[in-house]
Amino acid sequence: MMSENCLFCKIIRGEIPSKKIYEDDDVFAFYDIEPQAPVHFLVVPKHHIPTLMDMQPCDSEIMGKLLYRAQVLAKELGLEESGARFVFNCKAEAGQTVFHIHLHVLGGRQMGWPPYPPENH
Ligand code: AMP
Ligand code: ZN
Protein backbone atom coordinates (compact mmCIF):
# COMPACT_ATOMS: atom_id res chain seq x y z
CA MET A 1 0.00 0.00 0.00
CA MET A 2 1.42 3.38 -1.06
CA SER A 3 0.37 6.77 0.21
CA GLU A 4 -0.17 9.43 -2.49
CA ASN A 5 1.27 12.42 -0.69
CA CYS A 6 3.96 10.77 1.40
CA LEU A 7 7.50 12.04 0.71
CA PHE A 8 9.13 8.66 1.20
CA CYS A 9 6.50 6.83 -0.90
CA LYS A 10 7.35 9.33 -3.67
CA ILE A 11 11.06 8.60 -3.24
CA ILE A 12 10.35 4.84 -3.39
CA ARG A 13 8.30 5.34 -6.59
CA GLY A 14 11.12 7.43 -8.07
CA GLU A 15 8.96 10.57 -8.31
CA ILE A 16 11.44 12.44 -6.13
CA PRO A 17 15.15 11.76 -6.69
CA SER A 18 17.25 10.21 -3.96
CA LYS A 19 20.73 8.80 -3.52
CA LYS A 20 19.61 5.18 -3.45
CA ILE A 21 21.80 2.64 -1.70
CA TYR A 22 19.65 -0.48 -1.89
CA GLU A 23 16.26 -1.73 -3.06
CA ASP A 24 14.41 -5.04 -3.07
CA ASP A 25 10.71 -6.02 -3.08
CA ASP A 26 10.18 -4.91 0.52
CA VAL A 27 12.90 -2.49 1.54
CA PHE A 28 14.43 0.75 0.18
CA ALA A 29 17.52 2.56 1.51
CA PHE A 30 18.88 6.00 0.61
CA TYR A 31 21.19 8.68 1.98
CA ASP A 32 19.69 11.32 4.24
CA ILE A 33 19.52 14.69 2.46
CA GLU A 34 20.79 16.47 5.58
CA PRO A 35 23.43 14.10 6.96
CA GLN A 36 24.14 14.34 10.69
CA ALA A 37 27.21 12.10 10.54
CA PRO A 38 29.82 11.09 7.93
CA VAL A 39 27.54 8.14 7.13
CA HIS A 40 23.79 8.80 7.50
CA PHE A 41 21.22 6.82 5.58
CA LEU A 42 17.58 5.82 5.98
CA VAL A 43 16.07 2.37 5.58
CA VAL A 44 12.33 2.25 4.92
CA PRO A 45 9.72 -0.40 4.24
CA LYS A 46 8.10 0.03 0.80
CA HIS A 47 4.79 -0.55 2.55
CA HIS A 48 3.52 2.76 3.98
CA ILE A 49 3.39 2.64 7.78
CA PRO A 50 3.20 6.13 9.36
CA THR A 51 4.99 5.51 12.66
CA LEU A 52 6.50 2.66 14.64
CA MET A 53 3.40 2.77 16.87
CA ASP A 54 1.24 1.91 13.83
CA MET A 55 3.09 -1.37 13.34
CA GLN A 56 0.77 -4.40 13.13
CA PRO A 57 1.57 -8.07 13.77
CA CYS A 58 1.64 -8.67 9.98
CA ASP A 59 4.42 -6.04 9.69
CA SER A 60 6.84 -8.07 11.82
CA GLU A 61 8.46 -9.83 8.89
CA ILE A 62 9.07 -6.67 6.87
CA MET A 63 10.44 -4.85 9.91
CA GLY A 64 12.78 -7.75 10.53
CA LYS A 65 13.96 -7.50 6.92
CA LEU A 66 14.44 -3.77 7.36
CA LEU A 67 16.59 -4.25 10.44
CA TYR A 68 18.56 -7.03 8.79
CA ARG A 69 19.27 -4.87 5.72
CA ALA A 70 20.22 -1.86 7.84
CA GLN A 71 23.07 -3.72 9.52
CA VAL A 72 24.25 -5.32 6.26
CA LEU A 73 24.45 -1.87 4.65
CA ALA A 74 26.11 -0.39 7.74
CA LYS A 75 28.84 -3.03 7.45
CA GLU A 76 29.18 -2.48 3.69
CA LEU A 77 29.61 1.25 4.33
CA GLY A 78 32.51 0.64 6.70
CA LEU A 79 30.83 0.79 10.11
CA GLU A 80 31.34 -2.80 11.24
CA GLU A 81 34.27 -2.10 13.53
CA SER A 82 33.35 1.37 14.82
CA GLY A 83 29.61 0.73 15.20
CA ALA A 84 26.60 2.85 14.35
CA ARG A 85 23.51 4.43 15.82
CA PHE A 86 20.22 2.82 14.64
CA VAL A 87 17.29 5.14 15.41
CA PHE A 88 13.52 5.28 14.95
CA ASN A 89 12.09 8.69 15.83
CA CYS A 90 8.44 7.99 16.65
CA LYS A 91 5.94 10.90 16.53
CA ALA A 92 6.46 14.60 17.17
CA GLU A 93 8.10 14.74 20.57
CA ALA A 94 10.72 12.23 19.50
CA GLY A 95 11.54 14.36 16.45
CA GLN A 96 9.71 12.49 13.69
CA THR A 97 9.09 14.82 10.74
CA VAL A 98 8.33 12.35 7.93
CA PHE A 99 5.41 10.07 8.70
CA HIS A 100 6.58 6.93 6.89
CA ILE A 101 8.60 4.64 9.18
CA HIS A 102 12.33 5.06 8.63
CA LEU A 103 15.32 3.67 10.44
CA HIS A 104 18.17 6.18 10.64
CA VAL A 105 21.66 4.66 10.48
CA LEU A 106 24.37 7.07 11.57
CA GLY A 107 28.07 6.39 11.88
CA GLY A 108 31.60 7.57 11.29
CA ARG A 109 31.86 9.76 14.37
CA GLN A 110 31.44 9.46 18.13
CA MET A 111 27.75 9.69 19.14
CA GLY A 112 26.48 11.39 22.28
CA TRP A 113 24.08 9.93 24.83
CA PRO A 114 21.53 10.68 26.18
CA PRO A 115 19.69 12.63 23.47
CA TYR A 116 19.17 15.95 25.24
CA PRO A 117 16.44 18.42 24.15
CA PRO A 118 17.59 20.85 21.42
CA GLU A 119 17.94 23.80 23.87
CA ASN A 120 20.78 21.98 25.65
CA HIS A 121 22.94 21.91 22.50
P1 AMP B 1 12.77 12.22 11.09
O1 AMP B 1 13.00 13.62 11.57
O2 AMP B 1 13.22 11.15 12.03
O3 AMP B 1 11.34 12.04 10.62
O4 AMP B 1 13.72 12.03 9.84
C1 AMP B 1 13.40 12.49 8.58
C2 AMP B 1 14.70 12.56 7.84
O5 AMP B 1 14.43 12.62 6.45
C3 AMP B 1 15.56 13.78 8.18
O6 AMP B 1 16.82 13.34 8.68
C4 AMP B 1 15.68 14.51 6.86
O7 AMP B 1 16.93 15.10 6.67
C5 AMP B 1 15.41 13.41 5.85
N1 AMP B 1 14.88 13.85 4.58
C6 AMP B 1 13.90 14.76 4.36
N2 AMP B 1 13.66 14.89 3.05
C7 AMP B 1 14.52 14.04 2.42
C8 AMP B 1 14.79 13.73 1.05
N3 AMP B 1 14.12 14.30 0.04
N4 AMP B 1 15.75 12.83 0.77
C9 AMP B 1 16.46 12.25 1.77
N5 AMP B 1 16.24 12.49 3.08
C10 AMP B 1 15.30 13.38 3.40
ZN1 ZN C 1 4.82 6.52 2.69
XYZ file of C-alpha atoms and ligand atoms in Angstrom:
145
model
C 0.000 0.000 0.000
C 1.416 3.377 -1.061
C 0.369 6.772 0.206
C -0.172 9.431 -2.492
C 1.271 12.417 -0.685
C 3.957 10.765 1.396
C 7.497 12.045 0.709
C 9.133 8.665 1.202
C 6.502 6.826 -0.897
C 7.345 9.329 -3.671
C 11.059 8.597 -3.244
C 10.353 4.844 -3.389
C 8.297 5.345 -6.585
C 11.119 7.429 -8.069
C 8.958 10.566 -8.314
C 11.443 12.438 -6.128
C 15.148 11.755 -6.689
C 17.253 10.207 -3.960
C 20.725 8.798 -3.522
C 19.606 5.183 -3.453
C 21.804 2.638 -1.698
C 19.646 -0.483 -1.886
C 16.261 -1.734 -3.063
C 14.406 -5.038 -3.073
C 10.708 -6.019 -3.075
C 10.182 -4.907 0.523
C 12.903 -2.487 1.540
C 14.425 0.751 0.182
C 17.525 2.556 1.508
C 18.875 5.999 0.608
C 21.190 8.679 1.975
C 19.691 11.323 4.238
C 19.515 14.694 2.460
C 20.792 16.467 5.582
C 23.427 14.097 6.964
C 24.139 14.341 10.692
C 27.212 12.104 10.544
C 29.822 11.090 7.933
C 27.537 8.137 7.132
C 23.794 8.796 7.495
C 21.222 6.820 5.585
C 17.584 5.824 5.984
C 16.072 2.374 5.583
C 12.333 2.254 4.920
C 9.716 -0.399 4.239
C 8.104 0.029 0.804
C 4.789 -0.548 2.549
C 3.518 2.763 3.976
C 3.387 2.637 7.781
C 3.202 6.133 9.360
C 4.989 5.511 12.659
C 6.497 2.660 14.636
C 3.396 2.771 16.868
C 1.244 1.914 13.831
C 3.090 -1.365 13.336
C 0.771 -4.399 13.127
C 1.570 -8.073 13.767
C 1.643 -8.665 9.978
C 4.422 -6.043 9.688
C 6.842 -8.075 11.819
C 8.458 -9.831 8.887
C 9.070 -6.672 6.872
C 10.439 -4.847 9.907
C 12.781 -7.754 10.532
C 13.964 -7.501 6.920
C 14.442 -3.766 7.360
C 16.591 -4.250 10.444
C 18.556 -7.034 8.785
C 19.273 -4.867 5.719
C 20.222 -1.857 7.836
C 23.066 -3.720 9.522
C 24.251 -5.324 6.260
C 24.450 -1.871 4.651
C 26.110 -0.391 7.742
C 28.837 -3.032 7.450
C 29.179 -2.484 3.691
C 29.614 1.246 4.330
C 32.514 0.640 6.698
C 30.827 0.786 10.106
C 31.337 -2.804 11.242
C 34.270 -2.096 13.532
C 33.351 1.365 14.816
C 29.614 0.730 15.196
C 26.601 2.848 14.350
C 23.506 4.426 15.821
C 20.220 2.819 14.638
C 17.285 5.141 15.413
C 13.515 5.281 14.952
C 12.089 8.691 15.833
C 8.444 7.988 16.650
C 5.938 10.897 16.527
C 6.460 14.603 17.167
C 8.102 14.742 20.570
C 10.724 12.232 19.497
C 11.536 14.359 16.454
C 9.714 12.487 13.690
C 9.093 14.821 10.736
C 8.331 12.351 7.929
C 5.411 10.069 8.698
C 6.581 6.933 6.890
C 8.602 4.643 9.178
C 12.328 5.056 8.626
C 15.321 3.666 10.440
C 18.172 6.183 10.644
C 21.658 4.656 10.481
C 24.373 7.070 11.574
C 28.071 6.389 11.878
C 31.596 7.568 11.287
C 31.859 9.762 14.368
C 31.437 9.457 18.132
C 27.752 9.686 19.143
C 26.478 11.388 22.277
C 24.085 9.934 24.827
C 21.535 10.675 26.183
C 19.694 12.634 23.469
C 19.167 15.952 25.240
C 16.445 18.419 24.146
C 17.587 20.855 21.419
C 17.943 23.804 23.866
C 20.776 21.981 25.654
C 22.937 21.913 22.505
P 12.773 12.221 11.089
O 13.001 13.624 11.565
O 13.217 11.148 12.035
O 11.337 12.042 10.624
O 13.718 12.033 9.839
C 13.401 12.493 8.576
C 14.700 12.556 7.838
O 14.430 12.617 6.453
C 15.562 13.776 8.184
O 16.819 13.341 8.679
C 15.676 14.515 6.861
O 16.935 15.100 6.668
C 15.411 13.408 5.846
N 14.882 13.852 4.582
C 13.898 14.756 4.358
N 13.659 14.889 3.046
C 14.520 14.042 2.417
C 14.793 13.734 1.048
N 14.115 14.297 0.039
N 15.753 12.826 0.766
C 16.455 12.254 1.769
N 16.244 12.490 3.078
C 15.300 13.377 3.396
Zn 4.817 6.518 2.688
